[in-house]
């Protein structure tokens, strides 16, 4: 068994174990939004300002700066932020639950290394879940836009073409794919901190995950009259769009490799190694 | 033959409590080793150390590997069932079999399904819906489908009814034991495994009290059912233990010749349970 096959199998295990977090929740949101879009068309609800779209979705509007882009951005941002919340929740229980229900004894009876287990949890949380949420966010945009477009087409004569709507959405989701990839690196120290707590906490992982950094903040501010380390930590605890103040240029621009990025990598590496040791030495609770 | 496992002066502390105290043991190729001891004797601690699941002082070599450093590689050749139902409750039966086949190079999915065919377990059932006995059956089918050299069972039938226990050992006999594989089993139900054992180990307070082949045990220890009339004579021979019976008493002797017991009562082969009780002291009246 090579590591890639093992990681694929372990990734599948995570999807089996957490269907609600990984795909049912975003699919549920998709269904709700498409239903609201249908209702708005059938009953004239002003869902997402669809009454205004009546005028603005016509061909003389610049689609790239227009409502289609706004709707696509809305869905991408909403699903992105929801995905980030889900990642935190997933990572918090990822290595804690198997110790709590003692199933760790079964997992450790399989020829799978601690590194492979930690990697599978990290990749599921940091890569798979955000990408699934972004993809479903994009599909939600497409379906909502399609429903609204079809609804409007019956009484707006010169409506923007379907392909133009699609291309506007693709441009937006391309930007958000880039933001999602940046977020994976930006948030890595926090994600690994939470995974570390999940691997060693004997109870209440949420308490320790938040409590220790808060104690660190108090100690640093009272002893050194500054909060350089804590501020860095808490800055990375925010999703990238919030840290960038929703500034489009800052969100998309900026080099991926810089002193702060390198520091993120070093901190992540240390926390990752500690998480692996935690998984190796902390057995059932 | 090189032993499958060598345990050399292994100790383990939990705070002030010494759970293992300089345990040394060799587990040979082929056969069934019974690890018997009262609660808190150190059985589970020793088995977990052998599996790389806990830290310890001393040295353990399992199939040429260190369990602490090479646990995941070792588990390609070692199977394990612990004393509690530890299968993940959220999984379905088909999922746990598919996953085991994906990560274990020596796992036969076909064999697992063949074994499960003879049970009530359905492929799409979630583990949390299975009874304790069915979970044990499922776990046994998983480890039997792994082509392992060493199988470690820690109280595998704890809490199961007699039907499930009987099926469990029958399955082990039919599917696992082939003369080259080794089974290490820790259990309270000593009588049920007595006929399977080739090696016997008693452990108490983290120390080994006995470690012999069954042939040596039967050669070394003797049991005698003596009538009331000969009790005084028998006692003068220094028995290991004495248990009153309706007609007199049962005695166990360590290293005594058959001639010495001639005419004093009915000499018979010693039972593991009575030997265990006899060796562990007068306060221990049940294997618990």
XYZ file of C-alpha atoms in Angstrom:
573
model
C 0.000 0.000 0.000
C 1.560 3.300 -0.938
C 0.950 6.503 0.935
C -1.219 8.054 -1.794
C -3.599 5.069 -1.828
C -3.711 5.063 1.970
C -4.442 8.804 2.032
C -7.233 8.320 -0.522
C -8.754 5.551 1.607
C -8.445 7.654 4.767
C -9.958 10.654 2.952
C -12.919 8.499 1.976
C -13.213 7.470 5.613
C -13.485 11.170 6.600
C -16.280 11.699 4.068
C -18.091 8.648 5.432
C -17.671 9.837 9.008
C -18.634 13.476 8.430
C -21.214 13.547 5.615
C -23.112 16.394 7.275
C -20.088 18.666 7.458
C -18.477 17.697 4.180
C -21.392 17.752 1.741
C -24.881 17.593 3.272
C -24.732 21.078 4.821
C -23.614 22.905 1.634
C -26.017 20.859 -0.507
C -28.796 21.790 1.941
C -27.887 25.460 1.543
C -27.932 24.998 -2.232
C -31.413 23.499 -2.109
C -32.685 26.307 0.165
C -31.301 29.026 -2.118
C -32.603 27.458 -5.314
C -36.003 27.003 -3.670
C -36.038 30.672 -2.632
C -35.066 31.662 -6.177
C -37.925 29.569 -7.573
C -40.343 31.100 -5.089
C -39.158 34.572 -6.023
C -39.850 33.864 -9.672
C -43.215 32.224 -9.072
C -44.515 34.510 -6.311
C -42.501 37.654 -7.009
C -40.448 37.631 -3.825
C -37.550 40.064 -3.741
C -34.983 37.317 -3.020
C -31.447 38.681 -3.524
C -33.020 41.818 -4.919
C -34.362 39.836 -7.853
C -36.977 42.487 -8.518
C -34.139 44.890 -9.276
C -32.448 42.286 -11.433
C -35.440 42.679 -13.690
C -33.885 45.879 -14.960
C -30.199 45.250 -14.467
C -29.858 41.883 -16.132
C -30.455 43.384 -19.527
C -27.777 43.440 -22.204
C -26.852 47.087 -21.873
C -25.461 46.485 -18.425
C -21.753 45.656 -18.060
C -21.997 42.141 -16.709
C -18.514 42.055 -15.197
C -19.365 44.906 -12.802
C -23.045 44.165 -12.670
C -25.492 42.179 -10.632
C -24.397 38.763 -11.887
C -20.961 39.350 -10.438
C -22.491 40.605 -7.180
C -24.664 37.505 -6.859
C -21.729 35.205 -7.671
C -19.536 37.008 -5.124
C -22.280 36.745 -2.543
C -22.501 32.974 -2.911
C -18.748 32.433 -3.084
C -18.139 34.543 0.031
C -21.020 32.987 1.952
C -19.972 29.427 1.140
C -16.306 30.300 1.742
C -17.028 31.638 5.248
C -19.374 28.766 6.040
C -16.681 26.351 4.869
C -14.096 27.967 7.147
C -16.399 27.606 10.158
C -16.974 23.966 9.261
C -13.216 23.376 8.951
C -12.681 24.639 12.509
C -15.456 22.416 13.830
C -14.144 19.403 11.906
C -10.525 19.833 13.006
C -11.522 20.296 16.637
C -13.021 16.802 16.757
C -10.812 15.134 14.151
C -8.327 13.499 16.542
C -10.352 13.943 19.742
C -13.411 11.858 18.944
C -11.474 8.674 18.085
C -9.790 8.852 21.505
C -13.052 9.594 23.270
C -14.928 6.604 21.797
C -11.736 4.471 22.000
C -11.955 3.580 18.309
C -8.342 4.798 18.158
C -7.423 1.277 19.314
C -8.977 -0.091 16.129
C -7.390 2.545 13.888
C -4.003 1.862 15.460
C -4.429 -1.849 14.834
C -4.296 -1.093 11.109
C -0.965 -0.658 9.313
C -1.408 3.096 8.949
C 1.171 5.524 10.304
C 0.369 8.463 12.559
C 1.751 10.770 9.874
C -0.715 9.380 7.310
C -3.630 9.810 9.727
C -2.685 13.394 10.616
C -2.124 14.234 6.937
C -5.491 12.765 5.949
C -7.269 14.839 8.604
C -5.371 17.987 7.635
C -5.982 17.566 3.896
C -9.665 16.858 4.482
C -10.063 19.927 6.674
C -7.804 22.411 4.954
C -8.172 21.375 1.294
C -11.185 19.144 0.662
C -13.875 20.902 2.715
C -13.099 24.467 1.489
C -12.998 23.272 -2.137
C -16.277 21.360 -1.789
C -17.935 24.437 -0.289
C -16.589 26.695 -3.046
C -17.725 24.268 -5.745
C -21.210 23.977 -4.267
C -21.300 27.779 -3.813
C -20.555 28.139 -7.519
C -23.193 25.567 -8.461
C -25.655 27.434 -6.230
C -24.889 30.657 -8.085
C -25.391 28.939 -11.445
C -28.700 27.377 -10.450
C -30.050 30.527 -8.795
C -28.942 32.657 -11.751
C -30.495 30.180 -14.175
C -33.813 30.175 -12.320
C -33.916 33.978 -12.118
C -32.826 34.315 -15.757
C -35.520 31.934 -16.927
C -38.083 33.722 -14.798
C -37.108 37.135 -16.168
C -36.843 35.972 -19.768
C -40.614 35.640 -19.994
C -41.145 39.397 -19.637
C -37.788 41.078 -20.389
C -37.174 41.279 -24.082
C -33.440 41.816 -24.394
C -32.057 39.746 -21.554
C -28.378 39.045 -21.126
C -27.364 35.716 -22.690
C -26.932 32.592 -20.582
C -23.249 32.174 -21.579
C -22.521 35.742 -20.444
C -24.021 34.961 -17.050
C -21.932 31.805 -16.852
C -18.723 33.579 -17.805
C -19.340 36.253 -15.152
C -19.735 33.487 -12.576
C -16.631 31.656 -13.748
C -14.545 34.831 -13.460
C -15.742 35.371 -9.905
C -15.262 31.773 -8.806
C -11.768 31.849 -10.343
C -10.910 34.745 -8.016
C -12.394 32.885 -5.061
C -10.529 29.721 -5.915
C -7.357 31.759 -5.639
C -8.522 33.234 -2.309
C -9.362 29.728 -1.064
C -5.884 28.480 -1.971
C -4.301 31.490 -0.223
C -6.487 30.846 2.810
C -5.152 27.277 3.058
C -1.671 28.633 3.615
C -2.717 31.742 5.589
C -4.762 29.765 8.100
C -2.451 26.746 8.312
C -0.931 27.673 11.726
C -4.412 28.016 13.233
C -5.721 24.866 11.587
C -2.754 22.894 12.880
C -3.033 24.429 16.329
C -6.611 23.201 16.530
C -5.622 19.779 15.224
C -2.847 19.634 17.843
C -5.321 20.422 20.620
C -7.633 17.768 19.192
C -4.840 15.200 19.413
C -3.799 15.894 23.019
C -6.721 17.416 24.965
C -8.232 15.053 27.508
C -11.507 17.007 27.476
C -13.071 20.216 26.170
C -10.841 20.787 23.116
C -12.665 24.036 22.275
C -11.806 25.419 25.713
C -8.117 24.649 25.284
C -7.986 25.743 21.639
C -9.290 29.210 22.549
C -8.174 29.403 26.176
C -4.445 28.857 25.759
C -3.995 31.560 23.084
C -6.026 33.943 25.259
C -3.797 33.185 28.257
C -0.798 33.716 25.971
C -2.194 37.084 24.969
C -2.645 38.119 28.622
C 0.841 36.954 29.599
C 2.501 38.634 26.632
C 0.683 41.935 27.142
C 1.333 42.037 30.896
C 4.968 40.841 30.853
C 6.251 42.476 27.684
C 3.748 45.315 27.253
C 3.259 44.226 23.664
C 1.355 41.561 21.756
C 3.479 40.786 18.705
C 3.148 36.995 18.917
C -0.497 36.973 20.016
C -1.484 39.548 17.422
C 0.139 37.445 14.712
C -1.751 34.392 15.928
C -5.131 36.097 16.164
C -4.625 37.795 12.782
C -4.239 34.380 11.191
C -7.284 33.148 13.084
C -9.391 35.403 10.867
C -10.330 34.162 7.432
C -8.302 35.993 4.784
C -11.168 38.159 3.439
C -11.752 39.555 6.943
C -8.030 40.084 7.535
C -7.811 41.925 4.203
C -10.835 44.055 5.114
C -12.681 42.656 2.069
C -10.330 44.718 -0.089
C -10.473 43.091 -3.502
C -6.992 44.153 -4.579
C -5.345 43.080 -1.330
C -7.233 39.818 -1.294
C -6.083 38.839 -4.758
C -2.748 40.611 -4.834
C 0.345 40.285 -2.728
C 3.032 37.690 -3.066
C 2.311 34.211 -1.733
C 5.880 33.902 -0.492
C 7.062 36.519 1.973
C 8.433 36.690 5.505
C 4.987 36.155 6.988
C 4.250 33.218 4.683
C 7.556 31.580 5.543
C 6.845 32.104 9.239
C 3.417 30.511 8.738
C 5.105 27.522 7.157
C 7.632 27.130 9.984
C 4.967 27.425 12.689
C 2.768 24.957 10.794
C 5.634 22.501 10.497
C 6.331 22.599 14.238
C 2.640 22.269 15.116
C 2.257 19.447 12.587
C 5.157 17.515 14.136
C 3.682 18.026 17.619
C 0.281 16.848 16.370
C 1.854 13.672 15.028
C 3.584 13.052 18.357
C 0.295 13.749 20.133
C -1.449 11.153 17.970
C 1.335 8.672 18.643
C 1.494 9.028 22.403
C -1.992 10.131 23.516
C -4.263 7.123 23.291
C -7.808 6.602 24.451
C -9.238 8.994 27.030
C 13.032 -21.431 15.862
C 13.265 -17.698 16.402
C 10.481 -16.554 18.724
C 7.859 -14.202 17.310
C 8.217 -11.892 20.278
C 10.954 -11.222 22.829
C 10.085 -9.158 25.855
C 13.073 -8.214 27.952
C 12.837 -6.604 31.420
C 9.813 -4.491 30.531
C 8.479 -2.145 33.215
C 5.726 0.421 33.185
C 4.640 2.873 35.871
C 1.404 4.817 36.271
C 2.410 7.378 38.888
C 3.389 5.414 41.982
C 1.743 2.241 40.690
C 4.065 -0.211 38.966
C 1.877 -1.883 36.342
C 4.709 -3.979 34.873
C 7.802 -4.878 36.835
C 10.677 -6.319 34.827
C 8.635 -8.688 32.699
C 10.663 -10.995 30.432
C 8.949 -13.419 28.092
C 9.415 -15.145 24.773
C 6.466 -15.905 22.523
C 7.257 -18.802 20.203
C 6.228 -19.413 16.603
C 3.048 -21.431 16.423
C 0.697 -22.199 19.273
C -1.595 -20.479 21.693
C -0.291 -18.560 24.690
C -2.741 -17.832 27.482
C -2.020 -14.737 29.550
C -3.894 -15.158 32.800
C -4.056 -12.774 35.723
C -6.487 -11.006 38.043
C -7.816 -7.522 37.307
C -5.058 -4.942 37.465
C -2.339 -7.585 37.091
C -0.845 -5.840 34.037
C -2.221 -8.007 31.208
C -3.640 -5.186 29.095
C -0.621 -2.982 29.830
C 1.713 -5.721 28.604
C -0.335 -6.357 25.456
C -0.522 -2.626 24.683
C 3.239 -2.324 25.115
C 3.676 -5.235 22.696
C 1.496 -3.383 20.171
C 3.325 -0.063 20.530
C 0.257 1.527 22.092
C 1.980 2.629 25.279
C 5.420 3.645 26.424
C 7.540 1.340 28.609
C 11.030 0.730 29.941
C 12.950 -2.264 28.650
C 12.978 -3.892 25.236
C 10.312 -5.501 23.113
C 10.954 -7.103 19.767
C 7.979 -8.350 17.768
C 8.756 -10.133 14.513
C 12.099 -8.357 14.376
C 10.638 -4.875 14.853
C 10.283 -2.406 17.688
C 6.558 -1.878 18.272
C 7.121 1.680 19.518
C 9.114 2.788 16.479
C 7.519 0.675 13.744
C 3.938 0.139 14.881
C 2.275 0.662 11.536
C 4.709 -1.635 9.711
C 4.354 -4.233 12.435
C 0.575 -4.210 12.130
C 0.861 -5.724 8.660
C 1.737 -8.984 10.429
C -0.050 -8.570 13.755
C -3.796 -8.555 14.460
C -5.418 -7.196 17.605
C -8.799 -7.281 19.314
C -9.038 -5.277 22.521
C -11.120 -5.844 25.629
C -13.863 -3.414 24.602
C -15.925 -2.910 21.466
C -13.676 -0.437 19.714
C -14.969 -0.575 16.176
C -16.086 2.906 15.069
C -19.832 2.968 15.679
C -20.620 5.349 12.796
C -19.267 2.982 10.157
C -21.211 0.478 8.096
C -20.045 -3.130 7.862
C -19.206 -2.850 4.152
C -17.308 0.398 4.771
C -15.057 -1.047 7.467
C -14.271 -4.035 5.243
C -13.581 -1.814 2.229
C -11.333 0.456 4.288
C -9.424 -2.455 5.827
C -8.843 -3.863 2.345
C -7.623 -0.454 1.141
C -4.997 0.055 3.840
C -3.944 -3.500 4.760
C -1.741 -5.293 2.223
C -2.582 -8.733 3.631
C -6.348 -8.288 3.955
C -8.695 -10.526 1.952
C -12.062 -8.873 1.393
C -13.409 -12.159 0.037
C -12.420 -14.023 3.181
C -14.066 -11.416 5.410
C -17.369 -11.760 3.524
C -17.107 -15.564 3.590
C -16.791 -15.505 7.372
C -19.639 -12.999 7.742
C -21.916 -15.126 5.551
C -22.368 -17.465 8.491
C -23.578 -14.673 10.769
C -26.659 -12.449 10.998
C -24.591 -9.368 10.117
C -25.736 -7.460 7.011
C -23.325 -5.464 4.799
C -25.249 -2.181 5.052
C -25.742 -2.339 8.816
C -24.172 0.378 10.899
C -21.888 -0.923 13.626
C -23.865 0.993 16.267
C -26.919 -1.132 15.433
C -25.072 -4.422 16.059
C -25.214 -6.291 19.366
C -22.031 -6.717 21.412
C -21.735 -10.296 20.199
C -22.147 -9.285 16.562
C -19.520 -6.554 16.918
C -17.106 -9.167 18.250
C -17.994 -11.457 15.330
C -17.341 -8.606 12.908
C -14.037 -7.737 14.542
C -12.990 -11.380 14.478
C -13.871 -11.630 10.785
C -11.683 -8.563 10.133
C -8.616 -9.952 11.916
C -9.110 -13.412 10.424
C -9.246 -11.866 6.950
C -5.823 -10.355 7.618
C -3.073 -12.823 6.874
C -1.156 -12.158 10.100
C 1.451 -14.203 11.946
C 0.583 -13.042 15.436
C -2.899 -12.395 16.750
C -3.318 -10.669 20.113
C -6.686 -10.906 21.835
C -7.294 -8.992 25.042
C -10.398 -10.345 26.799
C -12.108 -10.785 23.414
C -15.232 -12.495 24.732
C -15.814 -10.285 27.768
C -19.545 -9.808 28.298
C -20.611 -12.256 25.576
C -23.058 -15.083 26.171
C -21.935 -18.686 26.008
C -23.154 -19.232 22.419
C -21.115 -16.326 21.040
C -18.077 -17.387 23.107
C -18.271 -20.909 21.780
C -18.624 -19.706 18.161
C -15.724 -17.319 18.657
C -13.239 -19.990 19.700
C -14.548 -22.451 17.123
C -13.923 -19.860 14.397
C -10.419 -19.197 15.709
C -9.614 -22.908 15.693
C -10.934 -23.443 12.178
C -9.598 -20.318 10.507
C -6.516 -19.046 12.279
C -4.452 -21.779 13.873
C -2.315 -23.593 11.320
C 0.762 -24.547 13.327
C 2.880 -21.556 12.287
C 0.739 -18.675 13.505
C 0.679 -17.638 17.136
C -2.291 -16.571 19.185
C -1.807 -14.615 22.412
C -4.989 -14.480 24.417
C -5.786 -12.828 27.688
C -9.085 -13.932 29.168
C -11.059 -14.484 32.334
C -12.873 -17.505 30.957
C -9.899 -19.796 31.518
C -11.812 -23.056 31.112
C -12.908 -22.144 27.587
C -9.388 -21.796 26.252
C -7.762 -24.516 28.348
C -7.935 -27.067 25.557
C -6.438 -24.616 23.030
C -3.383 -23.561 25.029
C 0.162 -24.624 24.253
C 1.784 -22.073 26.602
C 0.638 -20.678 29.903
C 1.649 -17.401 31.548
C 0.398 -16.192 34.935
C 0.871 -12.523 35.777
C 0.214 -10.779 39.096
C 1.116 -7.273 40.306
C 3.021 -6.688 37.069
C 5.269 -9.730 37.525
C 5.209 -13.101 35.819
C 4.401 -15.878 38.260
C 4.537 -18.692 35.735
C 5.681 -19.063 32.143
C 5.715 -22.655 30.867
C 4.590 -24.815 27.979
C 1.450 -26.757 28.790
C 3.433 -30.019 28.644
C 5.783 -28.643 31.299
C 2.853 -27.389 33.388
C 1.276 -30.863 33.431
C 4.605 -32.473 34.199
C 5.466 -30.019 36.950
C 2.090 -29.654 38.719
C -0.166 -32.437 39.980
C -3.676 -32.403 41.442
C -4.834 -34.865 44.062
C -8.394 -35.462 45.335
C -7.798 -36.872 48.800
C -10.355 -38.435 51.198
C -10.661 -37.117 54.741
C -8.674 -40.063 56.123
C -5.458 -39.102 54.330
C -5.613 -35.306 54.691
C -2.982 -35.110 57.408
C -0.491 -37.172 55.409
C -1.114 -35.167 52.236
C -0.687 -31.850 54.074
C 2.686 -33.010 55.370
C 3.927 -33.227 51.755
C 3.718 -29.413 51.376
C 0.951 -28.842 48.812
C 0.748 -25.587 46.908
C -2.942 -25.225 47.736
C -5.824 -26.994 49.398
C -9.521 -26.684 48.531
C -12.131 -28.460 50.698
C -14.515 -30.867 48.925
C -17.518 -32.928 50.089
C -15.388 -36.013 50.687
C -12.119 -34.435 51.762
C -9.984 -31.901 49.851
C -8.312 -31.194 46.519
C -4.609 -30.457 46.589
C -2.179 -29.071 44.041
C 1.501 -29.966 44.218
C 4.488 -28.365 42.580
C 7.234 -30.753 41.455
C 6.256 -33.902 43.252
C 6.725 -37.463 42.031
C 3.784 -39.745 41.338
C 5.221 -42.232 43.835
C 4.964 -39.744 46.686
C 1.193 -39.428 46.140
C 0.602 -43.144 45.650
C -2.334 -44.428 47.726
C -3.248 -40.997 49.140
C -6.177 -40.288 46.806
C -7.085 -39.886 43.156
C -4.263 -38.233 41.210
C -5.341 -36.287 38.139
C -4.197 -33.614 35.691
C -4.265 -30.113 37.170
C -6.813 -27.617 35.825
C -5.609 -24.136 34.847
C -8.256 -22.358 36.904
C -7.429 -24.278 40.090
C -3.706 -23.880 39.461
C -4.197 -20.153 38.998
C -6.191 -19.854 42.210
C -3.694 -22.045 44.014
C -0.689 -20.015 42.904
C -2.213 -16.591 43.389
C -2.838 -17.105 47.075
C -5.598 -18.041 49.472
C -7.486 -14.749 49.118
C -8.147 -15.288 45.475
C -11.031 -17.656 45.112
C -12.070 -16.895 41.571
C -10.349 -16.010 38.369
C -11.583 -12.468 38.050
